Coordinates of C-alpha atoms in Angstrom, one line a residue:
X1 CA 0.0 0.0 0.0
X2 CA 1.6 3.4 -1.2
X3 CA 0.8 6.1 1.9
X4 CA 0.3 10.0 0.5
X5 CA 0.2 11.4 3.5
X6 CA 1.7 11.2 7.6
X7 CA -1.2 12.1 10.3
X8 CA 0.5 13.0 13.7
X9 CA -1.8 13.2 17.0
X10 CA 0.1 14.5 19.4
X11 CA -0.8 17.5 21.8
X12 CA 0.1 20.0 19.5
X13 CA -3.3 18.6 17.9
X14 CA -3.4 16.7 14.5
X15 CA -0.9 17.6 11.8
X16 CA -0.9 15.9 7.8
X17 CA 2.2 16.0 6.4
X18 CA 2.8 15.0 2.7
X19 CA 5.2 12.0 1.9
X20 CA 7.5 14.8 0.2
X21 CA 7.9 15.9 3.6
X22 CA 10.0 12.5 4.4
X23 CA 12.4 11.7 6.1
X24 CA 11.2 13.4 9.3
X25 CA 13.3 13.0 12.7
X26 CA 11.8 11.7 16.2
X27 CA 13.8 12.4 19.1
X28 CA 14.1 14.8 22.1
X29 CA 15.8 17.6 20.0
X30 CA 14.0 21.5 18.9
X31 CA 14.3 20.1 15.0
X32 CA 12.3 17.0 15.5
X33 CA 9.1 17.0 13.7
X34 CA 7.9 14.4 16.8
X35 CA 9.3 15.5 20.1
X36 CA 9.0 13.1 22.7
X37 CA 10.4 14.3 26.5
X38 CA 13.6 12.4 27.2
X39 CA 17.6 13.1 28.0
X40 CA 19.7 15.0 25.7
X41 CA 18.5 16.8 23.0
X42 CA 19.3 14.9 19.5
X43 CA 17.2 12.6 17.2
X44 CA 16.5 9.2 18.1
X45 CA 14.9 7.9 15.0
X46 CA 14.0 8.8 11.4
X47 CA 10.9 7.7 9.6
X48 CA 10.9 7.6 5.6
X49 CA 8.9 5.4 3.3
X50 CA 10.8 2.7 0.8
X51 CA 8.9 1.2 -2.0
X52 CA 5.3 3.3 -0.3
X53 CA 5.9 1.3 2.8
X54 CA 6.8 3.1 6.2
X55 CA 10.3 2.1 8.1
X56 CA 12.1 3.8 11.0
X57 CA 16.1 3.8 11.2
X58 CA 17.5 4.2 14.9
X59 CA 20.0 7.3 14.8
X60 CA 22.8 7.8 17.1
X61 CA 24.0 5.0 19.8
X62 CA 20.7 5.3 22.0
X63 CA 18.8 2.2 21.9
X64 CA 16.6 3.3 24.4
X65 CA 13.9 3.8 21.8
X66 CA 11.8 0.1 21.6
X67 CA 9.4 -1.7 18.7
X68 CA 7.3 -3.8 20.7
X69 CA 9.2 -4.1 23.0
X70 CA 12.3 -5.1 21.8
X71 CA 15.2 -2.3 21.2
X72 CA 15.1 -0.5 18.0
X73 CA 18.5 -1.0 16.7
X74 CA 18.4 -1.8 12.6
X75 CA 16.2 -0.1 10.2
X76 CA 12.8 -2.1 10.7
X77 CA 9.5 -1.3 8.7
X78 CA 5.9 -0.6 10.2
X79 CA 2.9 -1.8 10.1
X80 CA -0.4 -2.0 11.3
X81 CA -0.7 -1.7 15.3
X82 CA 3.1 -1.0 16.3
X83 CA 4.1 0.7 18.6
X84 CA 7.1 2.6 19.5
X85 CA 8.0 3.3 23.0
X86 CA 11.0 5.9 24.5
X87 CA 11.0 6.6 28.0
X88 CA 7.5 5.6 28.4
X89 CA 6.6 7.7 25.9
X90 CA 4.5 6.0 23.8
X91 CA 3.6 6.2 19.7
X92 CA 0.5 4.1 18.4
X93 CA 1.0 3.4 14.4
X94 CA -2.1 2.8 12.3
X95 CA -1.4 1.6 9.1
X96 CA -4.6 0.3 7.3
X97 CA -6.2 3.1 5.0
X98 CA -4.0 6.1 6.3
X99 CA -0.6 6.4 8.3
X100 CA -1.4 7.6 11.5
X101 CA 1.3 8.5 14.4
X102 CA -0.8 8.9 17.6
X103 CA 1.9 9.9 20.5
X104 CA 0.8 9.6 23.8
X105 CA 3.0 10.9 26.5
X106 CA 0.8 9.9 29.7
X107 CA 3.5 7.2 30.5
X108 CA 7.0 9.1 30.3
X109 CA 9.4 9.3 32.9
X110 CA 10.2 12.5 31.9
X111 CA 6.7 14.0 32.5
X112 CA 7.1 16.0 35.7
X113 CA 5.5 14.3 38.5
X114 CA 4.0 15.3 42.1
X115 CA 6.6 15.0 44.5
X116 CA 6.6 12.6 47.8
X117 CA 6.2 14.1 51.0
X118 CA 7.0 12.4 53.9
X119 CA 4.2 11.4 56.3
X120 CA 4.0 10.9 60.2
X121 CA 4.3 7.6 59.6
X122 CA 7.7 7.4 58.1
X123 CA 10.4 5.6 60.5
X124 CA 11.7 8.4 62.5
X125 CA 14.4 5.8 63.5
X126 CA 16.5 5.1 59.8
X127 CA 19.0 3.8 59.8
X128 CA 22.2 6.4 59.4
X129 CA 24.7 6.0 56.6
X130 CA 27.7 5.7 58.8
X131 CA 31.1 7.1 56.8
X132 CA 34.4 4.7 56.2
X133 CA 37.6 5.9 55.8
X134 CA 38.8 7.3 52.6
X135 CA 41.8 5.4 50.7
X136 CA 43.0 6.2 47.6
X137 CA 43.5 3.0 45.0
X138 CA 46.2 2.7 43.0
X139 CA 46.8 5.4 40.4
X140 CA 48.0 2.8 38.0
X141 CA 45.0 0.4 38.4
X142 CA 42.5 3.5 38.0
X143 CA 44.2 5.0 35.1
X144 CA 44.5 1.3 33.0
X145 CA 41.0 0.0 33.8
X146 CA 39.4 3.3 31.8
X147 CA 41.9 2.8 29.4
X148 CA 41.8 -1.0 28.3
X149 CA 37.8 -0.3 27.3
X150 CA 38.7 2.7 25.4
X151 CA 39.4 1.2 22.0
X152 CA 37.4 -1.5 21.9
X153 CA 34.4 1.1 23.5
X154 CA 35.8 3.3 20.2
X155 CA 35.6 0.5 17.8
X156 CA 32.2 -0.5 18.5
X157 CA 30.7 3.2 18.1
X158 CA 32.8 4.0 15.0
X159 CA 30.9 0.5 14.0
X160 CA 27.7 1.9 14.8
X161 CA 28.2 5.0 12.9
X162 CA 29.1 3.2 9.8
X163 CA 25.9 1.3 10.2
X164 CA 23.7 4.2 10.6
X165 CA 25.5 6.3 8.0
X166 CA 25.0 3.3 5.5
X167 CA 21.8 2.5 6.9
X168 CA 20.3 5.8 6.3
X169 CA 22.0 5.9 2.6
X170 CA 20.5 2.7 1.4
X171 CA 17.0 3.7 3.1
X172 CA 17.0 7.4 1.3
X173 CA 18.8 6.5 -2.1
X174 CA 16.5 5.4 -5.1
X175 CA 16.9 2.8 -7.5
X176 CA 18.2 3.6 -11.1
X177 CA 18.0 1.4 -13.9
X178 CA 20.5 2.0 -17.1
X179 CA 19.1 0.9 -20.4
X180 CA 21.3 0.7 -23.1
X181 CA 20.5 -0.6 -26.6
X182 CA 22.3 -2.3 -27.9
X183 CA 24.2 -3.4 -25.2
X184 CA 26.0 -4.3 -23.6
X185 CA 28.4 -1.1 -23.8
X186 CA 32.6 -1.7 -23.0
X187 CA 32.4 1.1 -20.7
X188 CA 29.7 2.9 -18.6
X189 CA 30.4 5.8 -16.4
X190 CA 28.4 8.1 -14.3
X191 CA 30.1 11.0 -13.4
X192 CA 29.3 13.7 -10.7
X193 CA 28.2 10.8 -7.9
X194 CA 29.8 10.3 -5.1
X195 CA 27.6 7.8 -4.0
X196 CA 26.6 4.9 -6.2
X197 CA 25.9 1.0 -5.1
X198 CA 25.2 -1.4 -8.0
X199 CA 22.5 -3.9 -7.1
X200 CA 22.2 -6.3 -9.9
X201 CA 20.8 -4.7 -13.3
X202 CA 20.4 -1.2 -10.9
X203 CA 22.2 1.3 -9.1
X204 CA 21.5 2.8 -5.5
X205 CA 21.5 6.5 -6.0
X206 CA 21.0 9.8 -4.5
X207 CA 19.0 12.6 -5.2
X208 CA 20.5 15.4 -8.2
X209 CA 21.3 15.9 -11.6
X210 CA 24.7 13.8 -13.4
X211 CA 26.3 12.9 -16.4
X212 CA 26.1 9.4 -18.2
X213 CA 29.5 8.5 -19.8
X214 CA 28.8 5.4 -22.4
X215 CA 31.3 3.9 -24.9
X216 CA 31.2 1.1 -27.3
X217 CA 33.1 0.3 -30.0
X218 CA 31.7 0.6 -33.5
X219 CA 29.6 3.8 -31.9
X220 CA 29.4 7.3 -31.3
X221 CA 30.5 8.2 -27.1
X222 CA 27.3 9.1 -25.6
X223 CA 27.2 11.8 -22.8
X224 CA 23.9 12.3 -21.1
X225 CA 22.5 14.7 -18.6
X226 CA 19.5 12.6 -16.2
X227 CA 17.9 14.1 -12.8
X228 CA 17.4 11.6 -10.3
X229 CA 13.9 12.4 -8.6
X230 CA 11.8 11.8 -5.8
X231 CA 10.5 8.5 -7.0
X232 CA 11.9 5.7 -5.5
X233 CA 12.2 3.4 -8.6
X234 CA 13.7 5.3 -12.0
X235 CA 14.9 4.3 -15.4
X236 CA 17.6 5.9 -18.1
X237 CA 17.3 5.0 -22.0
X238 CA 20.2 5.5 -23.8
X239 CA 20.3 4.7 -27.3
X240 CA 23.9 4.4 -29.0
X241 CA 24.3 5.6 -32.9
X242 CA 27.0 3.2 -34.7
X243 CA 29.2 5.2 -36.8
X244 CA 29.4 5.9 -40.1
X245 CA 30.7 3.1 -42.5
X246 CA 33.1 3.4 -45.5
X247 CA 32.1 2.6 -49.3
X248 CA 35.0 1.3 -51.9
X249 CA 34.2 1.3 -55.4
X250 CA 36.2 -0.9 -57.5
X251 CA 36.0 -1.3 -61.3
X252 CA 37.6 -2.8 -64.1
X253 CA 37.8 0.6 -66.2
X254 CA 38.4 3.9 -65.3
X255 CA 38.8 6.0 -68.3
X256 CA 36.3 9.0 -67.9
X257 CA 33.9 6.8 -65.2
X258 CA 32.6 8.6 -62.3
X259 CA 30.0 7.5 -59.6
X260 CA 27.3 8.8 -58.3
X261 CA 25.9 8.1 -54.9
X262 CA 22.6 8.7 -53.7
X263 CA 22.0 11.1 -56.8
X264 CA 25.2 13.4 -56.5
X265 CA 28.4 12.8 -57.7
X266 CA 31.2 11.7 -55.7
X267 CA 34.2 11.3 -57.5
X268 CA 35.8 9.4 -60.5
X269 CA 36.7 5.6 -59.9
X270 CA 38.1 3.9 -58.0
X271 CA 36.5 5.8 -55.2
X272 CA 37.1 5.2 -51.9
X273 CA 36.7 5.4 -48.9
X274 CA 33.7 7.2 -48.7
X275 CA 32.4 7.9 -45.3
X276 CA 28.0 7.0 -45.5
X277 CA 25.6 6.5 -42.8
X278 CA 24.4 3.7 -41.7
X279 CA 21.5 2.0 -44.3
X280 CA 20.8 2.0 -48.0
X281 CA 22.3 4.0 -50.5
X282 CA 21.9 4.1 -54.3
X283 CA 25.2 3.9 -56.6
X284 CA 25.6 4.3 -60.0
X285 CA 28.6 3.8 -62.3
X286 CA 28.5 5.9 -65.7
X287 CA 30.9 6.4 -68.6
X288 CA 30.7 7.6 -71.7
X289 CA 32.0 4.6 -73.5
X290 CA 30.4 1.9 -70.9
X291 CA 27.1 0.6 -70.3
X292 CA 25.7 2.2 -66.9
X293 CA 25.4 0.5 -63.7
X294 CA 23.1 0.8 -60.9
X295 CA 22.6 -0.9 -57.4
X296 CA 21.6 -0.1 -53.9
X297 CA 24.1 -0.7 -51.4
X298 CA 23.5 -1.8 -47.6
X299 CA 26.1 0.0 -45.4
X300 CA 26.0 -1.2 -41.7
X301 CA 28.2 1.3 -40.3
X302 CA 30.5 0.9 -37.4
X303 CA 33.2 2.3 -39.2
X304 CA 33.0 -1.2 -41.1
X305 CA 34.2 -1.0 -44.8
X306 CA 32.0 -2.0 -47.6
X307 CA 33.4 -2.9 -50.9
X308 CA 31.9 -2.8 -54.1
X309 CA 33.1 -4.7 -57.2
X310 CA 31.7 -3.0 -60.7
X311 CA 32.5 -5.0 -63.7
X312 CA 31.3 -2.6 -66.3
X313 CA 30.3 -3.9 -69.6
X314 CA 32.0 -1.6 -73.1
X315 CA 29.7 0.1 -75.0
X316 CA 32.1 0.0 -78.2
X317 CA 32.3 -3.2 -80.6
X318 CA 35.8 -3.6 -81.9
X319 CA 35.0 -3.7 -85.6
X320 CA 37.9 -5.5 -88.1
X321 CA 37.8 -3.4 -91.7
X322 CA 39.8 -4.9 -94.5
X323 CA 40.1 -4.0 -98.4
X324 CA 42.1 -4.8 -101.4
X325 CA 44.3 -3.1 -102.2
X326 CA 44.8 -2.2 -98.2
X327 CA 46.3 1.0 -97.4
X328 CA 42.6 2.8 -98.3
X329 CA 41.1 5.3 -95.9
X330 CA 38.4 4.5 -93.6
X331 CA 36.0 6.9 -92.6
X332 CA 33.0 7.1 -90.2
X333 CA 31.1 10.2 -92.0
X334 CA 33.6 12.8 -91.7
X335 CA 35.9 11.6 -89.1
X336 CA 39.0 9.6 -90.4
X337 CA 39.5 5.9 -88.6
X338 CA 42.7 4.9 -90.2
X339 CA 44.1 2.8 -92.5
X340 CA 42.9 -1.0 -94.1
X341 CA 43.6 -3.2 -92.2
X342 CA 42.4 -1.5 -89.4
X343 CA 40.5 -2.6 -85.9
X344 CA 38.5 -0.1 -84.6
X345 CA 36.3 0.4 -81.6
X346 CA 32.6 1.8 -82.7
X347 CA 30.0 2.9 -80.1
X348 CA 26.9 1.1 -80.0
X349 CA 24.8 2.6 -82.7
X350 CA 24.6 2.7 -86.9
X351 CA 27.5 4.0 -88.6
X352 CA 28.5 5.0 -92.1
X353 CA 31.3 3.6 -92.8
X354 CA 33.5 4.7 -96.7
X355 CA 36.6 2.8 -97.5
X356 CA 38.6 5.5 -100.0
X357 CA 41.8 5.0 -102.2
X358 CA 42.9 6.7 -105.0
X359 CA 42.3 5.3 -108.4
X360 CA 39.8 3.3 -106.8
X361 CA 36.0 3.5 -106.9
X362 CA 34.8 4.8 -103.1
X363 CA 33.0 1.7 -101.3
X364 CA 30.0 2.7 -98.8
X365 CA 28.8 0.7 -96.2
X366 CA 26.5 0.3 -93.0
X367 CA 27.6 -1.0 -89.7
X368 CA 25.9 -1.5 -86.5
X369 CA 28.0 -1.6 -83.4
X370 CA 26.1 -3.6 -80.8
X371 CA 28.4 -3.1 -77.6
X372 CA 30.9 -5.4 -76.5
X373 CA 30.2 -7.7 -79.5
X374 CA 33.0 -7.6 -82.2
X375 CA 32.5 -7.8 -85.7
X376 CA 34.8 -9.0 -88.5
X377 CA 33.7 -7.2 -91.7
X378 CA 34.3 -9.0 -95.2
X379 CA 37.5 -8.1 -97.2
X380 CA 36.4 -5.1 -99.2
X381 CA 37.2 -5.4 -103.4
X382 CA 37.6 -1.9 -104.2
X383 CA 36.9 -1.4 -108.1
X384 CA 38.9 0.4 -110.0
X385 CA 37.4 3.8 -111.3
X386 CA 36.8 4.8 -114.9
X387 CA 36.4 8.5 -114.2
X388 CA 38.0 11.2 -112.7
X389 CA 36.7 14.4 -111.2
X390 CA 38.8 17.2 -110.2
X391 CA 37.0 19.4 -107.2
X392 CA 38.2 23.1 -106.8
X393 CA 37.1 25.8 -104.3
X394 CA 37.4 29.0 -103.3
X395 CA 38.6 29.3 -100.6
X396 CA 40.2 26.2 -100.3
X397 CA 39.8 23.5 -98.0
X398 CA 35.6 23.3 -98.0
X399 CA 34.7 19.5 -97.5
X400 CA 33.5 17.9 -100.2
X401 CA 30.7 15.1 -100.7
X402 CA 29.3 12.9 -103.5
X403 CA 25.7 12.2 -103.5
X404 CA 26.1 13.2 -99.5
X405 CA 29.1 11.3 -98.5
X406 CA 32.1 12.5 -97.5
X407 CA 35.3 12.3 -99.3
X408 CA 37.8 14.8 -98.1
X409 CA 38.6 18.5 -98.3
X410 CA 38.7 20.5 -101.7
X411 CA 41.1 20.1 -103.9
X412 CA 40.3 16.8 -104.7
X413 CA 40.5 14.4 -107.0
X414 CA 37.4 12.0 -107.5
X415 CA 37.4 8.7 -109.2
X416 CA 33.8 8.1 -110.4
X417 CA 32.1 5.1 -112.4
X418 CA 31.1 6.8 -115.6
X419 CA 27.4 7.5 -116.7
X420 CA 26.2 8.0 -113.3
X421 CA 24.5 11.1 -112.0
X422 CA 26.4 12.6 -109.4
X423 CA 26.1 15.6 -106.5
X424 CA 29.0 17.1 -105.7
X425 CA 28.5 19.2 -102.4
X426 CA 30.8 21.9 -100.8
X427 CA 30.3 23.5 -97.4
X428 CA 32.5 25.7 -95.2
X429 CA 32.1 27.4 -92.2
X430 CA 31.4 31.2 -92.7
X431 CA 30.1 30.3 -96.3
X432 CA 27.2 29.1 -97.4
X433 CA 26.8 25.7 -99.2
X434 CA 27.1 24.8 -103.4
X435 CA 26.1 21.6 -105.4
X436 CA 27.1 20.9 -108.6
X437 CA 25.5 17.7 -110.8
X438 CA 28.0 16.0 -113.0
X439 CA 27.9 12.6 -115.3
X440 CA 31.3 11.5 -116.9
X441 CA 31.9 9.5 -119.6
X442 CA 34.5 6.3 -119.4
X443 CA 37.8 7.2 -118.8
X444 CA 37.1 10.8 -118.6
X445 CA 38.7 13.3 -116.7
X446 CA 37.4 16.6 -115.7
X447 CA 37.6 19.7 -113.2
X448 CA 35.5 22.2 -111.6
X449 CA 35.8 24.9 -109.7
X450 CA 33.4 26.7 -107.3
X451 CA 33.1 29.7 -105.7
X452 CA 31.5 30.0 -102.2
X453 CA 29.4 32.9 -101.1
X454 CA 30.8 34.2 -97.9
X455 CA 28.5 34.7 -95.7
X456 CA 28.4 38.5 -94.4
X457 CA 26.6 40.8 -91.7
X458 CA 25.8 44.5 -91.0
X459 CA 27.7 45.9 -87.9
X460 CA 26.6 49.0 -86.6
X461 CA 29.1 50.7 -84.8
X462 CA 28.2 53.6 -82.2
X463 CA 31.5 56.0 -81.1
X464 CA 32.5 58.6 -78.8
X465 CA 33.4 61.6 -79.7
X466 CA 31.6 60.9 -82.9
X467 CA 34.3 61.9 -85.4
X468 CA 36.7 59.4 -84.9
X469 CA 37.6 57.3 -87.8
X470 CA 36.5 53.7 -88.6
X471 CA 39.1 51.2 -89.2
X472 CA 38.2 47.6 -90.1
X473 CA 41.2 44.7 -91.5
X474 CA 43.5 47.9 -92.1
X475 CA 41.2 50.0 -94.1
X476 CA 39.5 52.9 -93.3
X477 CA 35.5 52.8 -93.3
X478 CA 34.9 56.7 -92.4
X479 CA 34.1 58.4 -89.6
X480 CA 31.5 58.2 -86.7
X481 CA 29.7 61.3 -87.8
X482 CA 28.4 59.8 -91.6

């Protein structure tokens, strides 16, 4: 049964005290809270409540004060119909629906009585203490009786105020419970107690405000503030947070691959160590010239490293050209590949291949690179050409095509199968494009020459002061104010 509140009877009257009024003292001095009449002037006993249930704890070396009886000397709980007695002072406890002190002080030795006076009757004829003669004893024998009890008389009460000072820290500490997860931790500290007794799972504390010092390895150090209150059972939570893991990204290229991790990029690879937190994180491996790879990665932290192995797959099929004669020019639209024979590496897609050699007809072809698949073209028979076309320009150096492929850079000489229809296209940047159709007969042999429009603007050109002359390439173009 948990008690909320203390009656005293007593004849002051009836007080209520609140159990946040505990421990209260019961003794003979001005402090107590229950006087009772006695010698000295010091506590006796204190009363305090442990788990809701009353208990008194004898203070000081006076067992005079009794439980039933028998002398109070240990901490000893209450119940129902007690009673405490101290020089006939007496102390009725009712513990059923209320705590009730009744003191009752009818009985003490210490209440001032009526004094005797002697009657008529008394024996006129006492007996008279007759007086002996003085001797003295033996100052050695008086001064080493005193002094053999000393120590052990010194022993016995340092004893007994080890037991009360222990007693009454046991009876007023609470009990504080440490939860840890996980656990268990390598070290736990608490720090700013100068009293704590573990008990099992729990620690005896006192009242007030410390620090909690907990370390485990693979975790952050944990330092936390808790208040230990009034009640008389409390717990602590402490939950540790593991430190950061370490991501390694391995792969089997590295030219221009970089990864990305949770959506923002970290670095090229190899990458590594990378510091995450704890828990799923998305990677992705991309390169220009490789397939792209994607995963979610677990990291469990601790400062454990996880390592990823990426085998990423070429987007490029190595593609094997060879011609007869060799030694022609291979081309992928405009961008020269090399020399037949010639290996190659093509990204995944269609390309337009041309196979070019002089005195040779051009040979045009399709290939699709399907990535990391090589291919092994067949041996290109380049005819010979019946017809030949020599391409001018001016300027110089415009690119040249035939019926919309590319052949090189003007001047040119064209070998063309006679009686065909052909387009010869220049372009040039800064000038605008030209076409010319030609057909050539066998064994002919012809040139052309074309001149390019260049391509020009208005610039309007605002100056300050406004008469200052215009130059433009060396020559002079007037003055600001025309």
């Amino acid at each position: 049964m948990n008690f909320e509140q203390l009656v005293i009877r007593d004849a002051e009257g009836e007080r209520r005290l609140t159990a946040d009024a505990l421990p209260i003292k019961i003794g003979t001095a001005s402090d107590c809270t229950i006087r009772l009449p006695g010698p000295g002037g010091s506590p006796v006993i204190l009363l305090d409540l442990l788990d809701g249930a009353p208990f008194v704890q004898p203070v000081g070396r006076d067992a005079a004060m009794t439980l039933n009886g028998d002398a109070l000397v240990s901490s000893t709980r209450l119940k129902d119909d007690d009673l405490l007695e101290y020089f006939g002072s007496q102390i009725h406890v009712a513990a059923k629906d209320r705590l009730l002190f009744d003191v009752r002080l009818e009985s003490s030795a210490y209440v001032t009585q009526a004094p005797d006076v002697p009657g008529e009757d008394d024996d006129e004829d006492d007996a008279l203490i007759a007086p002996t003669a003085f001797k003295r004893a033996d100052a050695s024998v008086q001064a080493a009786a005193p002094q053999k009890n000393r120590p052990i008389a010194a022993m016995i009460g340092g004893g007994l105020l080890l037991l009360v000072a222990a007693s009454f820290l046991l009876f007023t500490s609470k009990s504080i419970q440490f939860t840890i997860e996980p656990g268990p931790a390598d070290e736990v500290a608490i720090e700013g107690a100068w009293f704590k007794l573990p008990l099992g799972d729990r620690v005896l504390m006192r009242q007030g405000t410390y620090t909690l010092r907990v370390e485990k390895d693979g975790y952050y150090d944990v330092r936390q503030s808790f208040t230990v209150g009034s009640e008389q059972s409390q717990s602590v939570a402490v939950e540790l947070r593991p430190l950061p893991g370490q991501l390694i990204v391995n792969t089997n290229f590295t030219d221009g691959v970089t990864v990305t991790v949770n959506g923002s990029i970290v670095g090229p690879a190899p990458l590594g160590p990378v510091e995450l937190q704890p828990g799923d994180h998305s990677v992705s491996v991309v390169g220009d010239r490789y397939l792209p790879f994607s995963d979610v990665v677990s990291i469990r932290g601790r400062g454990m490293n996880r390592v990823l192995n990426v085998e990423l797959v070429p987007r490029w099929s190595d593609v094997s050209v060879r011609s007869e004669p060799s030694g022609a020019s291979v081309y992928d639209g405009e961008t020269l590949l090399g020399e037949t024979p010639l290996t190659v590496e093509l990204l995944e897609g269609t390309h337009q291949l041309s196979v070019i050699a002089d005195g040779f007809r051009a040979w045009d072809g399709t290939v699709v690179a399907v990535p990391n698949v090589d291919q092994d073209l067949p041996l290109i028979q380049l005819q010979p050409a019946d017809a030949k076309l020599l391409v001018k320009s001016i300027p110089r150096a415009a690119n040249v095509t035939v019926n919309g492929r590319y052949r090189g850079q003007s001047p040119i000489t064209l070998d063309l199968s006679p009686g065909v229809d052909y387009t010869i296209g220049l372009t040039k940047a800064g000038y605008g494009s030209a076409s010319r159709q030609v057909r050539l007969n066998a064994a002919a042999s012809d040139t052309i020459t074309i001149d390019m429009t260049a391509r020009t603007g208005s610039i309007t050109v605002n100056v300050a002061p406004q008469d200052a002359e215009i130059i433009v390439d060396g020559r002079s173009r007037g003055r600001g104010n025309r």
